[in-house]
Amino acid sequence: MLMPVLFTAATLLFSYLCTKVTKLRYLRFAQYAHIPQLPTSLLWGHLKTLGEFTKRGINDRHPALDNIFEEMWEAKGKPPILFVDLRPLSAPMLLVTTHEVAEQVSRPSKLFPLSTTKSPTWTHMAPIIGMTSILGKEGHEWKNIRKRYTPGFTSRHLWTLLPLILDQTKPFIQHLDHFAATNEVFPIETLISNLTFDIIGAAVLDVDLNAQHMDRSQQGEVIRLFWDLLRTYGDDKNNLPWWLIPRVHYKRRRLGKRIDTLVRALVYQKYAEAKSQRSSNSTTTTVNNSQPKALSSIVALSFQNLDTETLLNPSELTETSDQVRTFLFAGHDSLTSSLQWSFYELSRTPRALEAVRKELDSVLGPETDPAAICARLLSHSEDIFPKMQYINAVIKETLRLHPPASTVRLAAPGSGFTIRTSTDGKKDYLVDGLILYSCQSIIQRDPAVYGDNADKWVPERWLEKNASDIPAAAWRPFERGPRNCMGQELANLESRVIIAIVARQYEFVKVGLGESVLSDKEKGPGVDEYGQFKVREELYNTRRITAKPVDGTLVRVKLASPEWQRNWVK
């Protein structure tokens, strides 16, 4: 009696396993077989291959960092797209490696009028930015949020933020003076990150977050909690499913809720102020027939179309808090990375630093004192900033060579979304069900676009006629299409201000990774064919949510010698 039951059970189990294996074989070897890919494994897909590439080279690089994908792409012969199967840890992915294909992903289409949808992989950042963040919204919900906050990011409004930005640079300059006097080694990432936190806090909420205190206990509570939360993303766990890291996931949620509570209180406060100001403006206009006082912060401007006669309803409060947290994170994160790399590249490229200083002499005059520069920027900003062409080239080249992040989209199953490649006979590929990852560090180093020096930092490529040969779609650190970064003009304004204040007053000397090598005669660093100091070991990025220099850019700083001024003014 028992044997027939066992036989039946064994038969059913065998049938079940055969069905599962057949399905797995289809998923691994047939479903996306039409797309270029490395050899795959029945059990592990490309996870094993990814692990093997991760073990090569630098020990602490993140397995999802672009240079590992780049090595896999090179091993396959550099196709325009590459399929990477990361199931079951993540959805299968399409690595996009040319600007032509990336443009198809980001631009509007009949299937996706607002460009392809965002990948759900962003939700691992939900404790930081909230579940109603503009980064994850789609369709009309996204469009309405974008419309609500666009007034705060217009050029007209950003110019009104210049005094605020300049004011926040004062503690930053004081810290640089301190480190110049003590000759201490310090991570410039910390100073830049705290500065950009204070700037974005003032721009978005018109509040002082007190981020720039060197004594952590003196910093604002929002900033302290933000740093605690960001540290939970500082290793390889940041993209793993919650069930593999339950304790880390719980800690993130707990810290995220505490930040949300504080931000909601600030939003309520600013809403009440906007309500009071609107009432005051209405009275003033009626009585005195004068112009109403302008709203100053990005959030205050976002309240213009809300009914300020009533309290914020729960959904409006949640949405506003999530956008504020998104702006705080995004507004400091990418700028922190790009400014580190800008100062580092300038410090090891004498001709570029000289060109920046000459340009600043030309547009600002010979005075290098930060206070004097701030005063001149305030009084002549509309004349000065358009003339910062070489500084713009420095910023643009840094973002090209060291993009902090890339866009991740999703071609929904059953959508019928196809892309066309131009390097393999204009072939169409159906990419339903795939995460679409536009790898900016590959796209923006394409020798077919940027030439033989595509891997070198050469700001001159963005000047005058040189730039006209570069397709607009080949430079995309802020992405392109309807869902491009709405804060890119603010980021560019901040970068120009900070470089203008710092470049002639200070000199940075890299310590450790990226440190210059002395020439044979020990008289100074050796220079390569591109005019850059040779280094013992290359400085590289590691992933902490986005890509940043691995050591926080350890440097010494000193006051710049006045000799260069005397030589250049002649």
Coordinates of C-alpha atoms in Angstrom, one line a residue:
M1 CA 0.0 0.0 0.0
L2 CA 2.8 2.3 0.9
M3 CA 4.9 1.7 -2.3
P4 CA 2.2 2.9 -4.7
V5 CA 1.9 6.2 -2.7
L6 CA 5.7 6.7 -2.7
F7 CA 5.9 5.9 -6.4
T8 CA 3.1 8.4 -7.2
A9 CA 4.8 11.1 -5.0
A10 CA 8.1 10.5 -6.6
T11 CA 6.6 10.7 -10.1
L12 CA 4.8 14.0 -9.2
L13 CA 8.0 15.4 -7.8
F14 CA 10.0 14.3 -10.8
S15 CA 7.4 15.8 -13.1
Y16 CA 7.4 19.1 -11.1
L17 CA 11.2 19.3 -11.2
C18 CA 11.3 18.6 -14.9
T19 CA 8.8 21.4 -15.5
K20 CA 10.9 23.8 -13.4
V21 CA 14.1 22.8 -15.1
T22 CA 12.5 23.2 -18.6
K23 CA 11.2 26.6 -17.6
L24 CA 14.6 27.6 -16.2
R25 CA 16.4 26.4 -19.3
Y26 CA 14.0 28.6 -21.3
L27 CA 14.7 31.6 -19.1
R28 CA 18.4 31.2 -19.1
F29 CA 19.1 30.0 -22.7
A30 CA 16.1 30.9 -24.9
Q31 CA 14.2 33.9 -23.6
Y32 CA 16.8 36.5 -24.5
A33 CA 19.1 34.5 -26.7
H34 CA 18.7 37.0 -29.5
I35 CA 20.6 39.6 -27.5
P36 CA 24.5 39.6 -27.3
Q37 CA 25.6 38.1 -24.0
L38 CA 28.4 36.2 -22.3
P39 CA 28.0 32.4 -21.7
T40 CA 25.4 31.9 -19.0
S41 CA 24.8 29.3 -16.3
L42 CA 21.6 27.2 -15.8
L43 CA 21.6 27.8 -12.1
W44 CA 23.3 31.2 -11.7
G45 CA 22.7 33.0 -15.0
H46 CA 25.5 35.7 -15.2
L47 CA 25.8 36.0 -11.4
K48 CA 28.8 33.7 -11.4
T49 CA 30.4 35.6 -14.3
L50 CA 29.8 38.9 -12.5
G51 CA 31.5 37.4 -9.4
E52 CA 34.5 36.3 -11.4
F53 CA 34.9 39.8 -13.0
T54 CA 34.5 41.4 -9.6
K55 CA 37.4 39.4 -8.1
R56 CA 39.7 40.8 -10.7
G57 CA 41.7 44.0 -10.1
I58 CA 40.8 46.2 -7.2
N59 CA 39.5 44.4 -4.1
D60 CA 37.0 46.9 -2.8
R61 CA 35.1 47.8 -6.0
H62 CA 31.4 47.2 -6.0
P63 CA 30.0 44.4 -8.1
A64 CA 27.5 46.8 -9.6
L65 CA 30.1 49.5 -10.5
D66 CA 30.3 50.4 -14.1
N67 CA 33.9 49.4 -14.7
I68 CA 33.0 45.8 -14.0
F69 CA 30.2 45.9 -16.5
E70 CA 32.6 47.5 -18.9
E71 CA 35.0 44.6 -18.5
M72 CA 32.2 42.2 -19.3
W73 CA 31.2 44.3 -22.3
E74 CA 34.8 44.3 -23.6
A75 CA 35.0 40.5 -23.1
K76 CA 32.0 40.2 -25.4
G77 CA 33.6 42.4 -28.1
K78 CA 31.9 45.7 -27.2
P79 CA 28.4 45.2 -28.6
P80 CA 26.0 48.2 -28.6
I81 CA 23.9 46.3 -26.0
L82 CA 24.7 43.5 -23.6
F83 CA 22.3 41.2 -21.8
V84 CA 23.1 40.5 -18.1
D85 CA 21.0 37.9 -16.3
L86 CA 21.1 38.6 -12.5
R87 CA 18.1 36.5 -11.6
P88 CA 17.0 35.7 -8.9
L89 CA 18.7 38.6 -7.0
S90 CA 17.6 41.2 -9.6
A91 CA 15.6 41.4 -12.8
P92 CA 17.4 40.7 -16.0
M93 CA 19.2 43.7 -17.4
L94 CA 20.2 45.2 -20.7
L95 CA 23.4 47.2 -20.6
V96 CA 23.2 50.1 -23.0
T97 CA 26.6 51.2 -24.3
T98 CA 26.0 53.7 -27.1
H99 CA 24.4 57.1 -27.1
E100 CA 22.2 56.2 -30.1
V101 CA 20.5 53.4 -28.1
A102 CA 20.4 55.5 -24.9
E103 CA 18.6 58.2 -26.8
Q104 CA 15.9 55.7 -27.8
V105 CA 15.4 54.8 -24.2
S106 CA 15.1 58.3 -22.9
R107 CA 13.1 60.1 -25.6
P108 CA 9.3 60.1 -25.8
S109 CA 7.7 57.4 -28.0
K110 CA 4.2 56.2 -28.9
L111 CA 4.5 53.5 -26.3
F112 CA 6.0 55.8 -23.7
P113 CA 5.0 59.4 -24.2
L114 CA 7.1 60.6 -21.3
S115 CA 10.0 58.3 -22.1
T116 CA 10.4 54.7 -20.8
T117 CA 9.3 54.1 -17.3
K118 CA 11.7 54.1 -14.3
S119 CA 12.9 50.7 -13.1
P120 CA 11.5 49.6 -9.7
T121 CA 15.1 49.1 -8.6
W122 CA 14.9 52.7 -7.2
T123 CA 12.8 51.5 -4.3
H124 CA 16.0 50.5 -2.3
M125 CA 16.4 54.3 -1.8
A126 CA 12.8 54.7 -0.5
P127 CA 14.0 55.3 3.1
I128 CA 16.0 58.3 1.8
I129 CA 13.6 59.8 -0.7
G130 CA 10.2 58.3 0.1
M131 CA 7.8 56.3 -1.9
T132 CA 6.1 59.3 -3.6
S133 CA 9.4 60.7 -4.9
I134 CA 9.4 62.2 -8.3
L135 CA 12.2 59.7 -9.2
G136 CA 9.7 56.9 -9.1
K137 CA 6.5 58.4 -10.3
E138 CA 5.1 57.9 -13.7
G139 CA 2.5 59.4 -16.1
H140 CA 0.3 62.2 -15.0
E141 CA 1.5 61.9 -11.3
W142 CA 5.1 62.5 -12.4
K143 CA 4.0 65.3 -14.8
N144 CA 2.0 67.1 -12.0
I145 CA 4.9 66.9 -9.5
R146 CA 7.4 68.2 -12.2
K147 CA 5.0 71.1 -13.0
R148 CA 4.6 72.0 -9.4
Y149 CA 8.4 72.3 -8.7
T150 CA 9.6 73.6 -12.0
P151 CA 9.2 77.3 -11.0
G152 CA 11.8 76.8 -8.3
F153 CA 14.4 75.5 -10.8
T154 CA 13.9 78.2 -13.6
S155 CA 17.0 80.3 -14.4
R156 CA 15.1 83.4 -13.3
H157 CA 14.6 82.0 -9.8
L158 CA 18.0 80.4 -9.5
W159 CA 19.7 83.8 -9.9
T160 CA 17.9 85.0 -6.8
L161 CA 19.6 82.1 -4.9
L162 CA 23.1 83.4 -5.7
P163 CA 23.4 85.4 -2.4
L164 CA 22.3 82.4 -0.5
I165 CA 24.9 80.2 -2.2
L166 CA 27.7 82.7 -1.6
D167 CA 26.7 83.0 2.0
Q168 CA 27.0 79.3 2.6
T169 CA 30.5 79.2 1.2
K170 CA 31.9 81.2 4.2
P171 CA 32.2 78.2 6.6
F172 CA 33.7 76.2 3.7
I173 CA 36.4 78.8 3.2
Q174 CA 37.1 79.0 6.9
H175 CA 37.7 75.2 7.0
L176 CA 40.1 75.4 4.0
D177 CA 42.0 78.2 5.8
H178 CA 42.2 76.0 8.9
F179 CA 43.6 73.0 7.0
A180 CA 46.0 75.2 5.1
A181 CA 47.4 76.5 8.4
T182 CA 47.7 73.1 10.0
N183 CA 48.9 71.1 6.9
E184 CA 46.6 68.3 7.9
V185 CA 45.5 65.6 5.6
F186 CA 41.7 65.6 5.3
P187 CA 39.0 64.1 3.0
I188 CA 37.7 67.0 0.9
E189 CA 34.5 65.0 0.3
T190 CA 33.3 65.8 3.8
L191 CA 33.7 69.6 3.4
I192 CA 32.1 69.6 0.0
S193 CA 29.2 67.3 1.0
N194 CA 28.4 69.5 4.1
L195 CA 28.6 72.6 2.0
T196 CA 26.2 71.3 -0.7
F197 CA 23.8 70.0 2.0
D198 CA 23.7 73.5 3.4
I199 CA 23.2 75.1 0.0
I200 CA 20.4 72.7 -1.0
G201 CA 18.7 73.0 2.4
A202 CA 18.6 76.8 2.1
A203 CA 17.5 76.7 -1.6
V204 CA 14.7 74.2 -1.1
L205 CA 13.4 75.2 2.4
D206 CA 15.1 78.5 3.2
V207 CA 16.5 76.9 6.4
D208 CA 20.0 76.5 7.8
L209 CA 20.7 72.8 8.3
N210 CA 24.0 73.5 10.1
A211 CA 25.8 70.9 8.2
Q212 CA 29.2 72.5 8.1
H213 CA 30.1 72.2 11.8
M214 CA 33.1 70.0 12.1
D215 CA 31.8 68.9 15.5
R216 CA 29.0 66.5 14.6
S217 CA 27.1 67.3 17.8
Q218 CA 26.6 70.8 16.5
Q219 CA 25.1 69.8 13.2
G220 CA 21.4 69.9 12.7
E221 CA 19.4 66.8 13.6
V222 CA 18.3 66.3 10.0
I223 CA 21.9 66.2 8.8
R224 CA 23.0 63.8 11.5
L225 CA 20.2 61.4 10.7
F226 CA 20.9 61.7 7.0
W227 CA 24.5 60.8 7.5
D228 CA 23.5 57.8 9.7
L229 CA 21.1 56.7 7.0
L230 CA 23.6 57.1 4.1
R231 CA 26.2 55.1 5.9
T232 CA 23.9 52.0 5.8
Y233 CA 24.3 52.2 2.0
G234 CA 28.1 52.4 2.2
D235 CA 28.9 48.8 1.2
D236 CA 27.9 46.0 -1.1
K237 CA 24.5 45.5 0.6
N238 CA 22.9 48.5 -0.8
N239 CA 21.1 46.8 -3.7
L240 CA 20.3 43.4 -2.1
P241 CA 16.7 42.3 -1.5
W242 CA 15.5 43.2 2.0
W243 CA 15.1 39.5 3.0
L244 CA 18.9 39.1 2.7
I245 CA 19.7 42.1 4.9
P246 CA 16.7 42.4 7.3
R247 CA 18.6 44.2 10.0
V248 CA 20.0 46.8 7.6
H249 CA 16.6 47.2 6.0
Y250 CA 15.0 47.8 9.4
K251 CA 17.6 50.4 10.4
R252 CA 17.1 52.2 7.1
R253 CA 13.3 52.3 7.6
R254 CA 13.7 53.5 11.2
L255 CA 16.1 56.3 10.3
G256 CA 14.0 57.3 7.2
K257 CA 10.9 57.7 9.4
R258 CA 12.7 59.9 11.8
I259 CA 14.0 62.1 9.0
D260 CA 10.5 62.2 7.5
T261 CA 9.0 63.4 10.8
L262 CA 11.5 66.3 11.0
V263 CA 11.1 67.3 7.3
R264 CA 7.3 67.2 7.7
A265 CA 7.6 69.7 10.6
L266 CA 9.7 72.0 8.4
V267 CA 7.2 71.7 5.6
Y268 CA 4.3 72.6 7.9
Q269 CA 6.3 75.6 9.1
K270 CA 7.1 76.8 5.6
Y271 CA 3.5 76.2 4.5
A272 CA 2.3 78.5 7.3
E273 CA 4.9 81.1 6.4
A274 CA 3.8 81.0 2.7
K275 CA 0.1 81.3 3.8
S276 CA 1.0 84.3 6.0
Q277 CA 3.1 85.9 3.3
R278 CA 0.3 85.4 0.7
S279 CA -2.2 87.1 3.1
S280 CA 0.3 89.9 3.8
N281 CA 1.0 90.4 0.0
S282 CA -2.7 90.6 -0.7
T283 CA -3.2 93.2 2.0
T284 CA -0.1 95.2 0.9
T285 CA -1.2 95.2 -2.7
T286 CA -4.7 96.3 -1.9
V287 CA -3.7 99.1 0.5
N288 CA -0.5 100.4 -1.1
N289 CA -0.8 99.2 -4.7
S290 CA 2.8 97.9 -4.4
Q291 CA 4.5 94.7 -5.7
P292 CA 4.1 91.7 -3.4
K293 CA 7.1 90.1 -1.8
A294 CA 8.6 87.3 -3.8
L295 CA 8.6 83.8 -2.4
S296 CA 12.2 82.7 -1.8
S297 CA 12.5 78.9 -1.6
I298 CA 11.7 76.1 -4.0
V299 CA 9.1 74.6 -1.6
A300 CA 7.5 78.0 -1.1
L301 CA 7.1 78.4 -4.8
S302 CA 5.6 74.9 -5.0
F303 CA 2.8 76.0 -2.7
Q304 CA 1.6 78.7 -5.2
N305 CA -1.1 76.4 -6.7
L306 CA -2.2 74.8 -3.5
D307 CA -5.1 76.1 -1.4
T308 CA -3.2 77.9 1.4
E309 CA -6.4 78.8 3.1
T310 CA -6.6 75.3 4.4
L311 CA -4.1 72.9 6.1
L312 CA -2.0 70.6 3.9
N313 CA -3.9 67.3 3.5
P314 CA -2.0 64.1 4.4
S315 CA -1.3 63.2 0.7
E316 CA 0.1 66.7 0.0
L317 CA 2.2 66.6 3.1
T318 CA 3.6 63.2 2.3
E319 CA 4.3 64.2 -1.3
T320 CA 6.0 67.5 -0.3
S321 CA 8.1 65.8 2.4
D322 CA 9.3 63.1 -0.1
Q323 CA 10.2 65.7 -2.7
V324 CA 12.2 67.7 -0.1
R325 CA 14.1 64.6 0.9
T326 CA 14.7 63.8 -2.8
F327 CA 16.1 67.3 -3.4
L328 CA 18.3 67.1 -0.3
F329 CA 19.8 63.8 -1.4
A330 CA 20.1 64.4 -5.1
G331 CA 21.1 68.1 -4.6
H332 CA 24.2 67.2 -2.6
D333 CA 25.1 63.8 -3.8
S334 CA 26.1 64.2 -7.5
L335 CA 27.7 67.7 -6.8
T336 CA 29.8 66.2 -4.0
S337 CA 31.2 63.7 -6.4
S338 CA 31.8 66.0 -9.4
L339 CA 33.5 68.8 -7.4
Q340 CA 35.9 66.3 -5.8
W341 CA 36.9 65.1 -9.2
S342 CA 37.1 68.7 -10.6
F343 CA 39.5 69.8 -7.9
Y344 CA 41.5 66.6 -8.2
E345 CA 41.8 66.8 -12.0
L346 CA 42.7 70.5 -11.8
S347 CA 45.4 69.8 -9.1
R348 CA 47.1 67.3 -11.4
T349 CA 46.7 69.2 -14.7
P350 CA 48.8 72.4 -14.6
R351 CA 47.7 73.9 -17.9
A352 CA 44.0 73.5 -17.0
L353 CA 44.5 75.1 -13.6
E354 CA 46.4 78.0 -15.3
A355 CA 43.6 78.4 -17.8
V356 CA 40.9 78.5 -15.0
R357 CA 42.9 81.1 -13.1
K358 CA 43.6 83.3 -16.2
E359 CA 39.8 83.2 -17.0
L360 CA 39.0 84.2 -13.5
D361 CA 41.6 87.0 -13.7
S362 CA 39.9 88.2 -16.8
V363 CA 36.3 88.2 -15.6
L364 CA 36.8 89.0 -11.9
G365 CA 40.0 91.0 -11.8
P366 CA 43.2 90.1 -9.9
E367 CA 41.6 90.1 -6.4
T368 CA 41.5 86.5 -5.0
D369 CA 40.1 87.1 -1.6
P370 CA 36.9 85.0 -1.3
A371 CA 34.9 87.9 0.2
A372 CA 35.9 90.2 -2.6
I373 CA 35.0 87.6 -5.2
C374 CA 31.6 87.0 -3.6
A375 CA 30.9 90.8 -3.7
R376 CA 31.8 91.0 -7.4
L377 CA 29.8 87.9 -8.3
L378 CA 26.8 89.5 -6.6
S379 CA 27.1 92.8 -8.4
H380 CA 28.1 91.6 -11.9
S381 CA 26.7 88.0 -12.0
E382 CA 24.9 88.4 -15.4
D383 CA 28.1 89.6 -17.0
I384 CA 30.5 87.3 -15.3
F385 CA 28.9 83.8 -15.5
P386 CA 28.5 83.7 -19.3
K387 CA 32.2 84.4 -19.7
M388 CA 33.3 81.4 -17.6
Q389 CA 33.7 79.2 -20.7
Y390 CA 36.7 77.3 -19.6
I391 CA 35.3 76.6 -16.2
N392 CA 32.1 75.3 -17.9
A393 CA 34.4 73.1 -19.9
V394 CA 36.1 71.8 -16.7
I395 CA 32.7 71.0 -15.2
K396 CA 31.4 69.3 -18.4
E397 CA 34.6 67.2 -18.9
T398 CA 34.5 66.1 -15.3
L399 CA 30.9 64.9 -15.5
R400 CA 31.8 63.2 -18.8
L401 CA 34.7 61.3 -17.4
H402 CA 33.4 60.7 -13.9
P403 CA 29.6 60.5 -14.0
P404 CA 28.1 60.0 -10.5
A405 CA 25.2 57.8 -11.7
S406 CA 23.3 56.4 -14.7
T407 CA 19.6 56.1 -15.5
V408 CA 17.8 52.8 -15.0
R409 CA 14.5 52.2 -16.9
L410 CA 12.2 49.3 -17.5
A411 CA 10.6 47.9 -20.6
A412 CA 7.5 46.4 -19.1
P413 CA 6.6 42.8 -20.1
G414 CA 4.2 42.8 -23.0
S415 CA 4.9 46.4 -24.0
G416 CA 6.5 45.4 -27.3
F417 CA 9.3 48.0 -26.8
T418 CA 12.1 47.5 -29.3
I419 CA 15.4 49.3 -29.8
R420 CA 17.5 49.5 -33.0
T421 CA 21.3 49.3 -33.1
S422 CA 23.4 50.9 -35.9
T423 CA 26.6 48.9 -35.5
D424 CA 25.2 45.4 -36.4
G425 CA 23.2 46.0 -39.6
K426 CA 20.5 48.2 -37.9
K427 CA 19.0 45.3 -36.1
D428 CA 15.8 45.6 -34.0
Y429 CA 15.8 44.0 -30.6
L430 CA 12.7 43.3 -28.5
V431 CA 13.6 44.1 -24.9
D432 CA 10.3 43.4 -23.1
G433 CA 10.8 42.6 -19.4
L434 CA 14.3 44.0 -19.2
I435 CA 15.9 46.6 -16.9
L436 CA 17.5 49.1 -19.3
Y437 CA 20.7 50.5 -17.8
S438 CA 22.4 53.3 -19.8
C439 CA 26.0 53.0 -18.7
Q440 CA 27.2 56.6 -18.9
S441 CA 30.8 55.7 -18.1
I442 CA 30.9 53.6 -21.3
I443 CA 28.8 55.9 -23.4
Q444 CA 30.7 59.0 -22.5
R445 CA 34.1 57.5 -23.2
D446 CA 33.3 56.3 -26.7
P447 CA 36.4 56.7 -28.9
A448 CA 34.1 57.0 -31.9
V449 CA 32.8 60.2 -30.4
Y450 CA 35.6 61.5 -28.2
G451 CA 38.6 60.2 -30.1
D452 CA 41.8 58.5 -29.0
N453 CA 41.9 60.5 -25.8
A454 CA 38.4 59.5 -24.7
D455 CA 39.8 58.2 -21.4
K456 CA 41.7 61.4 -20.7
W457 CA 40.5 64.5 -18.9
V458 CA 40.7 67.2 -21.6
P459 CA 38.4 70.2 -21.0
E460 CA 39.5 71.8 -24.2
R461 CA 37.3 69.3 -26.1
W462 CA 34.3 71.4 -25.1
L463 CA 35.6 74.8 -26.4
E464 CA 34.3 76.4 -29.5
K465 CA 34.7 74.3 -32.7
N466 CA 35.8 71.2 -30.8
A467 CA 32.4 70.9 -29.1
S468 CA 30.4 71.1 -32.3
D469 CA 31.7 67.7 -33.4
I470 CA 30.3 66.0 -30.3
P471 CA 26.6 64.8 -30.6
A472 CA 24.5 66.3 -27.9
A473 CA 23.2 62.8 -27.0
A474 CA 26.8 61.6 -26.2
W475 CA 26.9 63.7 -23.0
R476 CA 24.2 62.7 -20.6
P477 CA 25.2 62.9 -16.9
F478 CA 21.9 64.6 -16.2
E479 CA 20.1 62.3 -18.7
R480 CA 18.0 63.6 -21.5
G481 CA 14.5 63.7 -22.6
P482 CA 11.4 64.6 -20.6
R483 CA 12.8 63.0 -17.4
N484 CA 16.2 64.8 -17.4
C485 CA 17.4 66.2 -14.1
M486 CA 15.4 69.3 -13.2
G487 CA 18.2 70.5 -10.9
Q488 CA 21.1 70.6 -13.4
E489 CA 21.1 74.4 -13.7
L490 CA 21.4 74.8 -10.0
A491 CA 24.2 72.2 -9.9
N492 CA 26.1 74.1 -12.6
L493 CA 25.6 77.4 -10.8
E494 CA 26.9 76.0 -7.6
S495 CA 29.9 74.4 -9.3
R496 CA 30.9 77.7 -11.0
V497 CA 30.6 79.7 -7.8
I498 CA 32.7 77.2 -5.7
I499 CA 35.4 76.8 -8.4
A500 CA 35.5 80.6 -8.8
I501 CA 36.1 81.2 -5.1
V502 CA 38.5 78.4 -4.5
A503 CA 40.7 78.0 -7.7
R504 CA 43.0 81.1 -7.3
Q505 CA 43.1 81.1 -3.5
Y506 CA 44.1 77.4 -2.8
E507 CA 46.1 74.6 -4.1
F508 CA 45.2 70.9 -3.4
V509 CA 47.8 68.2 -3.1
K510 CA 46.5 64.6 -3.4
V511 CA 47.7 62.2 -0.7
G512 CA 47.6 58.4 -1.2
L513 CA 45.7 57.1 -4.2
G514 CA 46.2 59.5 -7.1
E515 CA 49.2 61.1 -5.5
S516 CA 51.7 62.6 -8.0
V517 CA 55.0 60.8 -8.7
L518 CA 58.2 62.9 -8.6
S519 CA 60.3 63.0 -11.7
D520 CA 63.8 61.4 -11.9
K521 CA 65.5 64.6 -10.8
E522 CA 63.1 64.9 -7.8
K523 CA 62.4 68.5 -8.8
G524 CA 58.7 68.0 -9.2
P525 CA 56.0 65.7 -10.5
G526 CA 56.5 64.0 -13.9
V527 CA 54.0 65.0 -16.6
D528 CA 52.5 62.7 -19.2
E529 CA 51.8 63.4 -22.8
Y530 CA 48.4 65.0 -21.9
G531 CA 50.0 67.5 -19.5
Q532 CA 48.9 65.7 -16.3
F533 CA 51.1 64.7 -13.4
K534 CA 51.9 61.0 -13.3
V535 CA 50.6 59.1 -10.4
R536 CA 51.7 56.0 -8.4
E537 CA 48.2 54.5 -8.3
E538 CA 45.0 55.7 -10.0
L539 CA 42.3 57.2 -7.9
Y540 CA 39.0 55.4 -8.6
N541 CA 35.4 55.4 -7.6
T542 CA 33.5 53.0 -5.4
R543 CA 29.8 52.8 -5.0
R544 CA 28.0 54.5 -2.1
I545 CA 24.6 54.6 -3.7
T546 CA 26.3 56.6 -6.4
A547 CA 29.9 56.6 -7.6
K548 CA 32.4 58.6 -5.5
P549 CA 36.2 58.6 -5.0
V550 CA 37.1 55.6 -2.8
D551 CA 39.1 57.6 -0.2
G552 CA 36.9 60.7 0.0
T553 CA 39.7 62.4 -1.9
L554 CA 42.4 62.8 0.8
V555 CA 44.3 66.0 0.3
R556 CA 46.5 68.6 1.8
V557 CA 45.6 72.2 1.0
K558 CA 47.8 75.3 0.9
L559 CA 47.3 78.9 0.0
A560 CA 48.2 79.5 -3.7
S561 CA 51.4 81.2 -4.4
P562 CA 51.0 84.8 -5.7
E563 CA 53.8 84.2 -8.3
W564 CA 51.3 82.9 -10.9
Q565 CA 49.4 86.2 -10.7
R566 CA 52.5 88.3 -11.3
N567 CA 53.5 86.1 -14.3
W568 CA 50.0 85.9 -15.9
V569 CA 49.0 89.6 -15.5
K570 CA 52.0 90.7 -17.6

